[in-house]
Structure formats: structure tokens, C-alpha cells
Short mmCIF file of C-alpha atoms and ligand atoms in Angstrom, two decimals:
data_model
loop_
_atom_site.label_atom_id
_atom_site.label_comp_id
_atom_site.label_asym_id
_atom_site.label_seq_id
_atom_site.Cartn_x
_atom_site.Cartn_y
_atom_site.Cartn_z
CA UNK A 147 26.50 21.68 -27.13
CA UNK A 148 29.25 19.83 -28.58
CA UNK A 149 32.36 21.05 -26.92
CA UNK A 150 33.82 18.52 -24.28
CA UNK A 151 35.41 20.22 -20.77
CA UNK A 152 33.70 23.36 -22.26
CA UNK A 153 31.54 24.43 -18.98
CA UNK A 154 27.76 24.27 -19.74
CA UNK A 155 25.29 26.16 -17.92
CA UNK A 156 22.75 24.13 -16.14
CA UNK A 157 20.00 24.32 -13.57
CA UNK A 158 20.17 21.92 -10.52
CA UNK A 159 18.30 20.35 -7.09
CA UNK A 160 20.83 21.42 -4.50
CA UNK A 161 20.88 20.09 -0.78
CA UNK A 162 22.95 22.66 0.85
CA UNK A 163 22.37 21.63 4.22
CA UNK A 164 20.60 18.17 6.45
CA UNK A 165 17.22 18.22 6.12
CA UNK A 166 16.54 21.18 4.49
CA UNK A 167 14.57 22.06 1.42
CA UNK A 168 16.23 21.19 -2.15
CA UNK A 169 16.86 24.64 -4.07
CA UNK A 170 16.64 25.49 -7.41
CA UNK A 171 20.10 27.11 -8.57
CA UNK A 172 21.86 27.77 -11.44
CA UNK A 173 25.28 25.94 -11.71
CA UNK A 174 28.39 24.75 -14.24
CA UNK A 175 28.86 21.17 -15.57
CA UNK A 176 32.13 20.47 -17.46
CA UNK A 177 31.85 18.20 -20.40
CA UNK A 178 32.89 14.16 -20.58
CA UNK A 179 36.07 12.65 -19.82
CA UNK A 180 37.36 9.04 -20.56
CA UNK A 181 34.43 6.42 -20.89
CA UNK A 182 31.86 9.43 -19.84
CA UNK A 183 29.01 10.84 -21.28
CA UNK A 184 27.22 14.20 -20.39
CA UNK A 185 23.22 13.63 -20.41
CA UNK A 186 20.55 15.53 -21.00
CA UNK A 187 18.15 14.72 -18.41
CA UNK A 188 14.58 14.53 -19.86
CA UNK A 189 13.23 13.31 -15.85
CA UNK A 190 14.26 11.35 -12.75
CA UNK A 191 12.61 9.36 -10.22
CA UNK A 192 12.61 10.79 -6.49
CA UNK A 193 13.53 7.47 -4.31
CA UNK A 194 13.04 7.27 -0.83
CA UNK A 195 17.44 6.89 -0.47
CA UNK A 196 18.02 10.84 -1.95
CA UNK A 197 15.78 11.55 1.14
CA UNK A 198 17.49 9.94 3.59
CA UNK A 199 20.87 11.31 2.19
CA UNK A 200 19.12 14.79 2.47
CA UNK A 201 18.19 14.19 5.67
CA UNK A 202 21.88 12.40 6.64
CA UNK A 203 21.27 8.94 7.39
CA UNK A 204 24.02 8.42 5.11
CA UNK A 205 26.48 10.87 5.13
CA UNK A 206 27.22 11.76 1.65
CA UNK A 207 29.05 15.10 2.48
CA UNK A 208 27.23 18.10 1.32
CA UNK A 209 25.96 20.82 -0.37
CA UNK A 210 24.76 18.14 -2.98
CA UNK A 211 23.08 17.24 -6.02
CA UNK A 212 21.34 14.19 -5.62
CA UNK A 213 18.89 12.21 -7.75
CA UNK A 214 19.86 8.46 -8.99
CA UNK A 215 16.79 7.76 -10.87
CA UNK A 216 17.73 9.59 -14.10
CA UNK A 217 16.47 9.30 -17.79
CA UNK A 218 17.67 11.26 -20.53
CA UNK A 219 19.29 11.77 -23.83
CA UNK A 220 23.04 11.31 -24.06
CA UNK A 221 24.06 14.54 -25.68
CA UNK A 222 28.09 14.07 -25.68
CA UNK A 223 30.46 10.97 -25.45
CA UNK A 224 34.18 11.06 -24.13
CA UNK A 225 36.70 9.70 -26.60
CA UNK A 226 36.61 6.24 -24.59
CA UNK A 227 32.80 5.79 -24.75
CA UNK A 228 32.49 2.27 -27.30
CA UNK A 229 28.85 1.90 -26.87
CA UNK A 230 27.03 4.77 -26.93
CA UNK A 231 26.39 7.75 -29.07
CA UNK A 232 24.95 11.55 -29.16
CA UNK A 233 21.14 10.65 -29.27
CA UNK A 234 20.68 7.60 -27.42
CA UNK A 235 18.01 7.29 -24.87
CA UNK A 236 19.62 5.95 -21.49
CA UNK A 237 18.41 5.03 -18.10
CA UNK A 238 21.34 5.41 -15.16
CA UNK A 239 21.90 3.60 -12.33
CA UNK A 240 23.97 2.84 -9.78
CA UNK A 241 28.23 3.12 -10.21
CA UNK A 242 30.15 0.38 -9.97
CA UNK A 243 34.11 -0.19 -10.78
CA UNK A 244 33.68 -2.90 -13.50
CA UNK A 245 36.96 -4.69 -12.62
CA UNK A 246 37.05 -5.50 -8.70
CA UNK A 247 36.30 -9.12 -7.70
CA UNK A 248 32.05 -8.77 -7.40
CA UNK A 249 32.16 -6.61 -10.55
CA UNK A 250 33.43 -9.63 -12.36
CA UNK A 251 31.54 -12.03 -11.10
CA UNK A 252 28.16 -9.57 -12.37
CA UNK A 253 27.66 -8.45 -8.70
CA UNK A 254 27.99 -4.51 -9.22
CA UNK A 255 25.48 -3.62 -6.43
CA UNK A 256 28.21 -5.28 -3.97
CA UNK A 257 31.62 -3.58 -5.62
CA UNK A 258 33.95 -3.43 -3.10
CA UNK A 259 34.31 0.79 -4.40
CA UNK A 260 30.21 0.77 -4.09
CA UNK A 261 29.97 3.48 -1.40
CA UNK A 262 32.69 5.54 -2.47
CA UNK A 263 31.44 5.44 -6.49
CA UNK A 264 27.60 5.62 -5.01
CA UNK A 265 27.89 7.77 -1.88
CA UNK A 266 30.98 9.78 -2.15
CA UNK A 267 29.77 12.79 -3.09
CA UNK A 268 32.33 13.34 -5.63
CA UNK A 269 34.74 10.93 -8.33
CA UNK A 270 37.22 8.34 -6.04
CA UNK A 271 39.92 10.68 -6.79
CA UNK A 272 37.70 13.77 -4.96
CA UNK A 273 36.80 15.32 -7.89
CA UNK A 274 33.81 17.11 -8.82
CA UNK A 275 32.11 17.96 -12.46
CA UNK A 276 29.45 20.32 -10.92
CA UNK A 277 30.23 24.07 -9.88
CA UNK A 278 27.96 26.85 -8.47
CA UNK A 279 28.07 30.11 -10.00
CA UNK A 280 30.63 31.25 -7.48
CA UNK A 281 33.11 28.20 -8.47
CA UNK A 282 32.57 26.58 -5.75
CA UNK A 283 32.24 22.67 -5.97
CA UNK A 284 28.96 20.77 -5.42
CA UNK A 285 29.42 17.47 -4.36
CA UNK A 286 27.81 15.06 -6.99
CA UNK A 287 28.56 11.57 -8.72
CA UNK A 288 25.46 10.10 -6.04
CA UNK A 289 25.27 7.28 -7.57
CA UNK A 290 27.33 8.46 -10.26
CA UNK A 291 25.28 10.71 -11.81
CA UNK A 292 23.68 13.09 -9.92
CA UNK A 293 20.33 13.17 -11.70
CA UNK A 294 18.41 16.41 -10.12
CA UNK A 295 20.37 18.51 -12.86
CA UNK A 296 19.20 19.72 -16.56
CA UNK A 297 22.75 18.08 -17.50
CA UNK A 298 24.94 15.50 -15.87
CA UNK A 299 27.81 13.10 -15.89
CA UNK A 300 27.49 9.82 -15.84
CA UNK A 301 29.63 6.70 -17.21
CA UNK A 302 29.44 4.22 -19.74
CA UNK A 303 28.87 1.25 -17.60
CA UNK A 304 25.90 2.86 -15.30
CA UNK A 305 24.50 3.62 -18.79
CA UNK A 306 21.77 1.42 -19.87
CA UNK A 307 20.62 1.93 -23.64
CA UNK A 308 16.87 1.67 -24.10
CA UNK A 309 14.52 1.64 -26.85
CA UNK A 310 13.54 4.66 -28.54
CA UNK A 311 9.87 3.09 -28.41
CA UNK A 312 9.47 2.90 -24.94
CA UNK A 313 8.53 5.89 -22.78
CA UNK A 314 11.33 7.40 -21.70
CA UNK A 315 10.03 10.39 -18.90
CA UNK A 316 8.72 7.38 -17.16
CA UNK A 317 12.24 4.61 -17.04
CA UNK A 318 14.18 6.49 -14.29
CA UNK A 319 12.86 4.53 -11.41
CA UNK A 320 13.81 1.60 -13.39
CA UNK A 321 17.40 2.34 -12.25
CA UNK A 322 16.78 2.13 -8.62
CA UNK A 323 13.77 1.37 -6.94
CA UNK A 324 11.73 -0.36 -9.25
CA UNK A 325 14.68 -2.92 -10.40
CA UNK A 326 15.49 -3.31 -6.63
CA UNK A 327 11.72 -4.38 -5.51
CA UNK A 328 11.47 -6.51 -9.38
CA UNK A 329 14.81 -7.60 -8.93
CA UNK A 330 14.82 -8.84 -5.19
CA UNK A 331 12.00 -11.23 -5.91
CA UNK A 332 13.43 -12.23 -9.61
CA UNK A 333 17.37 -12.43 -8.80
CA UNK A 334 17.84 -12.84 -5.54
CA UNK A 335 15.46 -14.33 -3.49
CA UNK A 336 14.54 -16.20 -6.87
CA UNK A 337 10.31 -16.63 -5.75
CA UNK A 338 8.88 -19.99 -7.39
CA UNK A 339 6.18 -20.75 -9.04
CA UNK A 340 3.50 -21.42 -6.68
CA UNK A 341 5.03 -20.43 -3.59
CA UNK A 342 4.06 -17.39 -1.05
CA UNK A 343 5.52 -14.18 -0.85
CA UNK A 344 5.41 -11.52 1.50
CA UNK A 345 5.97 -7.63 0.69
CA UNK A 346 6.47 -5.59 4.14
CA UNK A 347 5.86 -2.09 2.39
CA UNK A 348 3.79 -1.42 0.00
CA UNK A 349 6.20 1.60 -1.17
CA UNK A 350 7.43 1.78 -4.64
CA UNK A 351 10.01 -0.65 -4.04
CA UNK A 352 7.66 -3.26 -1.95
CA UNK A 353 4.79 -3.10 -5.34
CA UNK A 354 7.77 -3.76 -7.49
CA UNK A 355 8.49 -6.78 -5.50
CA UNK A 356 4.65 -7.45 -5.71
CA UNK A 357 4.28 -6.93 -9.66
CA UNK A 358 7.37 -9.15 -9.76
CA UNK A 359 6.10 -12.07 -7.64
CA UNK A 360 3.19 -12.19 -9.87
CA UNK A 361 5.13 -12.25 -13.39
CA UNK A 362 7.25 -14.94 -11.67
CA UNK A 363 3.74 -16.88 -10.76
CA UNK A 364 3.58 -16.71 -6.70
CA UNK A 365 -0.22 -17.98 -6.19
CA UNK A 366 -0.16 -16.13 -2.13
CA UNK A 367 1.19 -12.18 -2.73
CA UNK A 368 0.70 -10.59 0.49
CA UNK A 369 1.45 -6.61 0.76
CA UNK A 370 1.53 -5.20 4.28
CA UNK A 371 1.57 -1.28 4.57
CA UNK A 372 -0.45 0.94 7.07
CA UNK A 373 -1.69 3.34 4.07
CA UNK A 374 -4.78 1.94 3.03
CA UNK A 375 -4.68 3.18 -0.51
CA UNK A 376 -1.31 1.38 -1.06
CA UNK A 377 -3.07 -1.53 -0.61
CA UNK A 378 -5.27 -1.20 -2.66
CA UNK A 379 -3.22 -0.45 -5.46
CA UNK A 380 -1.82 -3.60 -4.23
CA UNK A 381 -4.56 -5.51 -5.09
CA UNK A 382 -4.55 -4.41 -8.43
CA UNK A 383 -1.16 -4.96 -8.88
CA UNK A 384 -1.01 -8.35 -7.92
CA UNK A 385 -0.85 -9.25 -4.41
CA UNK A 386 -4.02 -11.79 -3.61
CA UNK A 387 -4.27 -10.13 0.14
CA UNK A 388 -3.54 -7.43 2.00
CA UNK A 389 -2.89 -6.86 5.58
CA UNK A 390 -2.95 -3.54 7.35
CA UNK A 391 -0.47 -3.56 9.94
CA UNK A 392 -2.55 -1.09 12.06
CA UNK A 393 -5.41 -2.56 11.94
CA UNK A 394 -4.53 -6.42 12.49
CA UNK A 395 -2.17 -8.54 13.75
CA UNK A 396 0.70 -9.13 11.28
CA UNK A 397 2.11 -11.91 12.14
CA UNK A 398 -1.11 -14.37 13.18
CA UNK A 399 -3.11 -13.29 9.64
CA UNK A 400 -0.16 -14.20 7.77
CA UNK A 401 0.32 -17.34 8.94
CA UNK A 402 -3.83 -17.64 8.66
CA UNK A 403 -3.13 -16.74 4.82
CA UNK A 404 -0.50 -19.52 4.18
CA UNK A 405 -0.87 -21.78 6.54
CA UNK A 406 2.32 -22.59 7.67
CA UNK A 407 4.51 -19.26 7.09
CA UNK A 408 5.82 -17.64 3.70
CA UNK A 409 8.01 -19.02 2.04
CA UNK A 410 9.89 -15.84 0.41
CA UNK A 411 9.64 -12.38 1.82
CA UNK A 412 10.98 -8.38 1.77
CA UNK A 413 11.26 -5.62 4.16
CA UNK A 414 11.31 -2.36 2.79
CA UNK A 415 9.71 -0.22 5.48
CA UNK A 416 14.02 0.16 6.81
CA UNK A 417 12.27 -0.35 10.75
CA UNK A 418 13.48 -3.03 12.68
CA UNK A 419 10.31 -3.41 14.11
CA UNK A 420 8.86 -4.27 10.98
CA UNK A 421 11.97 -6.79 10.50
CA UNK A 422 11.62 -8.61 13.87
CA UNK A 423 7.88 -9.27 12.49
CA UNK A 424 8.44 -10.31 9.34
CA UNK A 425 11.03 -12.87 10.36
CA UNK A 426 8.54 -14.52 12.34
CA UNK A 427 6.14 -14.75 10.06
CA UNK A 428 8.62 -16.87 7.65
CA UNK A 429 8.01 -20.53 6.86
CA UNK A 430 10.43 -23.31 7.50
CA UNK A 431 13.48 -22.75 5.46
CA UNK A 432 11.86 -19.50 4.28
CA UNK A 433 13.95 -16.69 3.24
CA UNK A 434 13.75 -12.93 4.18
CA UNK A 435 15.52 -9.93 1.51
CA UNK A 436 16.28 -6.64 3.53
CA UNK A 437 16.00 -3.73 1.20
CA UNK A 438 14.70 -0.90 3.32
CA UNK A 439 17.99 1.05 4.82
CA UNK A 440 17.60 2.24 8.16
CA UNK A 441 20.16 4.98 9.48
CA UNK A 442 24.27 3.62 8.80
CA UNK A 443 24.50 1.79 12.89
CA UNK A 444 21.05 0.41 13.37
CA UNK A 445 21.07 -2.52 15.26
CA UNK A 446 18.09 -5.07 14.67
CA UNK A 447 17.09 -7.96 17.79
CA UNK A 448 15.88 -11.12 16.69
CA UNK A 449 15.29 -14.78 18.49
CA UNK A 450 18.32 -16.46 17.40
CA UNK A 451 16.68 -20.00 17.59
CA UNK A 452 13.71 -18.92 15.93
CA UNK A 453 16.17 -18.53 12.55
CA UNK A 454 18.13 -21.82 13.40
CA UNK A 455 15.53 -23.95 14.27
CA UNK A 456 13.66 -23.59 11.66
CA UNK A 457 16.23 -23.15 8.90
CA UNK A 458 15.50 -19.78 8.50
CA UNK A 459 17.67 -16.84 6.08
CA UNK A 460 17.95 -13.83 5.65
CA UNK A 461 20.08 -11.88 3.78
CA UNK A 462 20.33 -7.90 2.82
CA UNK A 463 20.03 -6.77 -1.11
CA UNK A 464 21.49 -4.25 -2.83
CA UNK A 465 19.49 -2.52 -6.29
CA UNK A 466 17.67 -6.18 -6.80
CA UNK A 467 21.50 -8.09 -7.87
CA UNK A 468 20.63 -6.54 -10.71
CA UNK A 469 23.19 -6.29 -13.83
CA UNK A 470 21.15 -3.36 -14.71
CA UNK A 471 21.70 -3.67 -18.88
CA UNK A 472 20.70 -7.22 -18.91
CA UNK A 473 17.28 -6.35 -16.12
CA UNK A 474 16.09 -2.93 -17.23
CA UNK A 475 15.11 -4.12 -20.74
CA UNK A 476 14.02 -7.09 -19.49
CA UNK A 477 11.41 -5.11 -17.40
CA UNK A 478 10.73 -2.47 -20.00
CA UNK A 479 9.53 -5.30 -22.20
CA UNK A 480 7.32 -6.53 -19.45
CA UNK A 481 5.86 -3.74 -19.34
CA UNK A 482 5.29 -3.23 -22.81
CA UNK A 483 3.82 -6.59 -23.01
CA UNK A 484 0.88 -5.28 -20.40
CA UNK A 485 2.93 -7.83 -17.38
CA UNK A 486 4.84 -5.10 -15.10
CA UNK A 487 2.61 -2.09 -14.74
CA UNK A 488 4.71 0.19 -13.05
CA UNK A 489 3.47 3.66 -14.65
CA UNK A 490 0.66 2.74 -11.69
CA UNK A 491 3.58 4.47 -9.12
CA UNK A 492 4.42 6.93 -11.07
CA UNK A 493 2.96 10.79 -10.62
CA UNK A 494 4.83 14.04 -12.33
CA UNK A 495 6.19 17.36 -11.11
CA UNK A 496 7.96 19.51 -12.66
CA UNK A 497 11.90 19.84 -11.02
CA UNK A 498 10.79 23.16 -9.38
CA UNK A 499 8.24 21.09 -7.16
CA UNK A 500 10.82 18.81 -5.94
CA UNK A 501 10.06 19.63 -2.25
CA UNK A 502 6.38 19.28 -3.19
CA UNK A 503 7.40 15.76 -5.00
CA UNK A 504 9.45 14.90 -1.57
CA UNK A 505 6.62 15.67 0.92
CA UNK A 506 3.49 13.97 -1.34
CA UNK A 507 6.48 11.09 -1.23
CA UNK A 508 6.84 11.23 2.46
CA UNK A 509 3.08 11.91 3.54
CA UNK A 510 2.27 8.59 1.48
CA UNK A 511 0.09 9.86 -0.89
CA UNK A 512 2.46 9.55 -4.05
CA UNK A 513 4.55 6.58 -4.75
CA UNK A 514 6.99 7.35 -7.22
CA UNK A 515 7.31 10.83 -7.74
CA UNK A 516 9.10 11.74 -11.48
CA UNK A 517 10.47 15.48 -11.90
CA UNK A 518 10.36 16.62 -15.60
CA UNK A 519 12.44 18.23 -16.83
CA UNK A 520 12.83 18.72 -20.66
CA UNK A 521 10.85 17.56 -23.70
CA UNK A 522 12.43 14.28 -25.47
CA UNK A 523 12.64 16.49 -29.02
CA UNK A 524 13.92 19.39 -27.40
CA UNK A 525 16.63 20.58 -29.35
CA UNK A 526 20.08 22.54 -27.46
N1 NAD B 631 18.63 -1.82 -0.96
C1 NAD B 631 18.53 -1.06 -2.04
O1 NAD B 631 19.24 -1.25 -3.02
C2 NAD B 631 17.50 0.03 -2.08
C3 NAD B 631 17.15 0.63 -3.29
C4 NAD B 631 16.11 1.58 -3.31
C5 NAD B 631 15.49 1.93 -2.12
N2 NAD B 631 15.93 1.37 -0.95
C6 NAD B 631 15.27 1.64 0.33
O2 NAD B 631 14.08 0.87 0.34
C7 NAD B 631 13.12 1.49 1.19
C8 NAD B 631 11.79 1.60 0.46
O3 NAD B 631 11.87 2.56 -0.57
P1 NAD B 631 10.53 3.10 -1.23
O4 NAD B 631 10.93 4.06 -2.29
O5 NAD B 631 9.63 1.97 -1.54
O6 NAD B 631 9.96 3.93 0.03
P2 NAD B 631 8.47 4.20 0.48
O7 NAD B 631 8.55 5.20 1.58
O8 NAD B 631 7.64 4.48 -0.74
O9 NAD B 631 7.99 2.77 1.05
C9 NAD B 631 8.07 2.38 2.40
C10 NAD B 631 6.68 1.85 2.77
O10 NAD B 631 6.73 1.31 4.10
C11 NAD B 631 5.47 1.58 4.69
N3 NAD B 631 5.53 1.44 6.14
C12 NAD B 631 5.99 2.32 7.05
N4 NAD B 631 5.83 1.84 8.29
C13 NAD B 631 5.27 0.62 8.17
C14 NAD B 631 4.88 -0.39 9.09
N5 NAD B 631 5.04 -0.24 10.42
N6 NAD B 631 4.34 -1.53 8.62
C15 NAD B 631 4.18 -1.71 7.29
N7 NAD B 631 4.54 -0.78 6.36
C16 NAD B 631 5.09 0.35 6.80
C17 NAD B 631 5.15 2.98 4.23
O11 NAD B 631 3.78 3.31 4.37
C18 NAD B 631 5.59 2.93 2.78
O12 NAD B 631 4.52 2.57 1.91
C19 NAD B 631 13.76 2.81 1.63
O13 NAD B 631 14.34 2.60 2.90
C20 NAD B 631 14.82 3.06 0.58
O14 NAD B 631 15.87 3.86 1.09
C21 NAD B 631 16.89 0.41 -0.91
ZN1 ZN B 632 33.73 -3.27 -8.52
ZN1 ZN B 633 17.04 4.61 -4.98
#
């Protein structure tokens, strides 16, 4: 394949309708444009957002590909690309316009084009680069790339260049939920050494946070979940207790386990419920990171003096703040070094057992599902 805006013939994860099964369909990708590159996907990560877009919490119009957790090999450059090159190994993540105010500032997560570039469903000028085999357009760019496809597009700047040395099936996640749990605790809500930190979720993105409190040196992790062999896994990750939110009351053994409140905390469960709790169970001058997305409208209730009199925050995150080239490699080498052991979420399918992938996902009993779907030395 070496002919750009030549159409290639690829196999995708289409949601044609809300809620419904993903299919497995044949399609057409045209080649890259500008500062693009066309990827060959060797796997993605199945996050917990392409689920809710499936089922329309968001409403990225459809039918769809979806998938923002993508790893692969680029495999063409358009004439613009400057730092990348047929062969590298990339992680993508999440689109951002590189020239708006936040974008400058290395905010990305919070450019002021983030839905449209992220959610869209399609370029910002309503363009597509994914047909079916009847010409019709899918809607794609979700998070600009689109990563439930043997091929896609992405850009240069949602690009991140990794080492050929690390494992690349497993780096996906990286891109989305893993650098949002890591990246909440390390960027944003910047945990100190010493200090406590609560997880509500023991999800992928909630043991992220946890792995990530630990490498930062938090001496009370705390993961709250209501599946029991999350938190166990947990445990081994990092967190020095666990409370089971079914079984006990959140709220009075937290403040039993520090004392006097946490000092740092993150909801990713997306219930308000869960929020309302966890916001009580904050220290003076603690600080709360909202990660979990409800549906677009949901209205949270809180006691307004319980936040002011005590000095309270909290504040909503978006992918960690990460400036994903700077973070990812930052976390691979963690991981290489033995410090962030994330390939503990991570369980394989193979693309056609997406739905399969979605459900284990849903029922709790995998965290990070990965769809393979080529060999690293395959050749095209
Ligand atoms: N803000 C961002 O940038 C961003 C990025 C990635 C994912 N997300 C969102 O973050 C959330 C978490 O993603 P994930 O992949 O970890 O999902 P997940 O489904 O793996 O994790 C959610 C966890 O919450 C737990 N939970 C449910 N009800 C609970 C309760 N009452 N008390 C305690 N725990 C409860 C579940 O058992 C599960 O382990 C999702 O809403 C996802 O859409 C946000
Ligand atoms: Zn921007
Ligand atoms: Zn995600």
C-alpha cells in the first residue's frame, strides 16, 4: 500500500444503530491528506466512552466506527507529516486543533474544537475518510481516528511515537483510559507524597489512578468498587485498602481509614450518587477529579456549605491534562521499569469478538478489553 487517496479495502467495527451490536463489515479508507497518516492498526483498547457513544449518551451521529484506543504501524504519511515515517510504531489519542488558546497553553484535552475533532463523527469540515461498500459514508474521526478498523486516519499531532521495544498490542489504552486515571492523579490533581487518595471505581481508569498514586508515593490508596475481584486486583496494584461499597458504609470507613478525610480523590463510576459520596468523604481543602461521564444533561446535588466550609474543590478532567507525547512514554517507561503494571487490565479478543469484549467489559469481569487485530511483522 503506498498510493495516497487510492481507496484501500479494510475491515471495520460498525455501530449502525443506538445500542445495538458492533458488526463486522467490509468498508473503503482513502489514503492521507495534509499532516495525516493512514495506520495500520495492530490492536485497540475497548474504553468504557465507545460504549456509551454506542449506546448514545453522547450523540456522535451514526452509523459509526468507533474505537480511540488504537496502536499500530503507520503505513503512509501525507506530504505535510514532519515527524513521522512508514514504519513507526504509534499510539493515538485524542484530536485536538494545536493552535486555539488551550492548545497553546498544552491543554489539548480542553480545545475549544474538542467535541467537534473528538465527537463529531466526521472531519470539522463534515468530511468522512471511511465508506461502506455501497459508498455510503461512515461517520468516523471519534477521537480522530476511529480505531475499530484494520486501517485508519489519524493526524500527526494525536500521533504519539513509541519505542519499537515496548509492546505494542498492549499501548492503546495508553491513549485514553489508562493516561486519564495515571494522568488525573499525576497532572492534575498533582497527589503528594504522603498524602491519601481515594479511587471511586476500581475500573480501568480508577486502577490507573491507583497504580499512579502509588508511583507518586500516596502512603493511604483507597479503591472503592462493588466487584470484589476489582479490589483485589486493587490490592495488588497498590491501593493499601479497599472498601466495598455494597457491603459497608462508604463514607464512615473512609474517614475511619484517614482519619480526618482524603486529601485527593476521583470518581469514575459517571453516577452522581457515587459523586455526592465521595465529596463528603473529602478532607479539609481536599480536592475531588470527575472523570466518569454520565449522560450529556446530568445534573449532580451536593451540600453547598459542605464544599465552602471546608475549602473543598472539585473540578472535572479531561484524558488526565495529559500532553499525550510528553505522558505516554513517560508511562511506558514506568512500566518497563516494573512501576506501572498496567498489562494487569488488559485481556485479548480478537476484533470479531468485539461484542463479546463489550459485554465481559460491561458484566465486570474484564477490565481493559484489547481487540487484535494484525501481527506487528505482518507485511501488506
Ligand atoms: N474524562 C475522561 O477523559 C475519560 C476518559 C476515559 C474514560 N472516561 C470515563 O470514565 C469512566 C470509567 O471508565 P472505565 O473504563 O474505568 O470504566 P469501568 O466500567 O471499567 O469502571 C467503572 C467502575 O465503577 C464501578 N462502579 C459502578 N457502580 C459503583 C458504585 N456504586 N460504587 C463504586 N463503584 C462503582 C464499576 O464496578 C467499575 O469497576 C467511564 O464513565 C468513562 O466513560 C472518561
Ligand atoms: Zn485547540
Ligand atoms: Zn476512552
Amino acid at each position: 500500500m503506498t498510493v495516497t487517496n487510492q481507496l484501500h479495502d479494510i475491515t471495520v467495527a460498525v455501530t449502525r444503530s443506538k445500542g445495538e451490536n458492533f458488526t463486522i463489515e467490509p468498508a473503503r479508507i482513502r489514503g492521507p491528506r495534509y499532516n495525516e497518516i493512514l495506520v495500520r492498526m495492530v490492536a485497540t483498547g475497548l474504553c468504557h466512552t465507545d460504549l456509551i457513544v454506542r449506546d448514545q449518551y453522547y450523540p456522535v451521529p451514526l452509523p459509526a466506527v468507533l474505537g480511540h484506543e488504537g496502536a499500530g504501524i503507520v503505513e503512509e504519511v501525507g506530504p505535510q507529516v514532519k515527524t513521522l515515517k512508514v514504519g513507526d510504531h504509534v499510539v493515538l489519542t485524542y484530536g485536538a486543533c494545536g493552535h486555539c488558546h488551550h492548545c497553546f497553553e498544552g491543554h489539548g484535552a480542553y480545545c475549544d474544537d474538542f467535541f467537534g475533532l473528538n465527537f463529531g463523527g466526521s472531519d470539522l469540515s463534515g468530511q468522512t475518510a471511511i465508506e461502506d461498500m455501497h459508498g455510503q459514508p461512515l461517520h468516523d474521526h471519534f477521537f480522530a481516528q476511529s480505531s475499530f478498523a484494520t486501517y485508519t486516519i489519524a493526524k500527526e499531532n494525536n500521533a504519539i511515537k513509541v519505542p519499537k521495544t515496548a509492546p505494542l498490542a498492549m499501548l492503546g489504552p495508553l491513549g485514553c483510559g489508562i493516561q486519564t486515571g495515571a494522568g488525573a492523579v499525576m497532572n492534575s490533581l498533582k497527589v503528594t507524597p504522603g498524602s491519601s487518595f481515594v479511587s471511586f471505581g476500581a475500573g480501568a481508569v480508577g486502577l490507573s489512578a491507583v497504580m499512579a498514586a502509588r508511583v507518586v508515593g500516596a502512603t493511604k490508596i483507597i479503591a472503592v468498587d462493588v466487584v470484589t475481584s476489582r479490589l483485589e486486583l486493587a490490592k495488588k496494584l497498590g491501593a493499601t485498602h479497599t472498601v466495598n461499597s455494597k457491603e459497608q458504609d462508604v463514607v464512615a470507613a473512609i474517614i475511619e481509614i484517614t482519619g480526618s478525610g482524603t486529601d485527593f480523590a476521583l470518581e469514575s463510576t459517571g453516577r452522581t450518587d457515587v459523586l455526592g459520596q465521595a465529596i463528603e468523604t473529602l478532607a479539609s481543602l481536599g480536592i475531588i477529579g470527575v472523570v466518569g461521564a454520565p449522560k450529556l444533561g446530568t445534573k449532580a446535588e451536593f451540600d453547598v456549605n459542605n464544599l465552602l466550609l471546608k475549602g473543598r474543590s472539585i473540578r472535572g478532567i479531561v484524558e488526565g491534562d495529559s500532553i499525550p507525547q510528553i505522558f505516554v512514554p513517560q508511562l511506558i517507561e514506568l512500566y518497563q521499569q516494573g512501576r506501572f503494571p498496567f498489562d494487569e487490565l488488559i485481556k485479548f479478543y480478537p476484533l470479531d469478538k468485539i461484542n463479546e469484549a463489550a459485554k465481559d467489559s460491561e458484566m465486570g469481569k474484564t477490565l481493559k478489553p484489547v481487540l487484535l487485530i494484525s501481527e506487528i511483522d505482518t507485511l501488506c
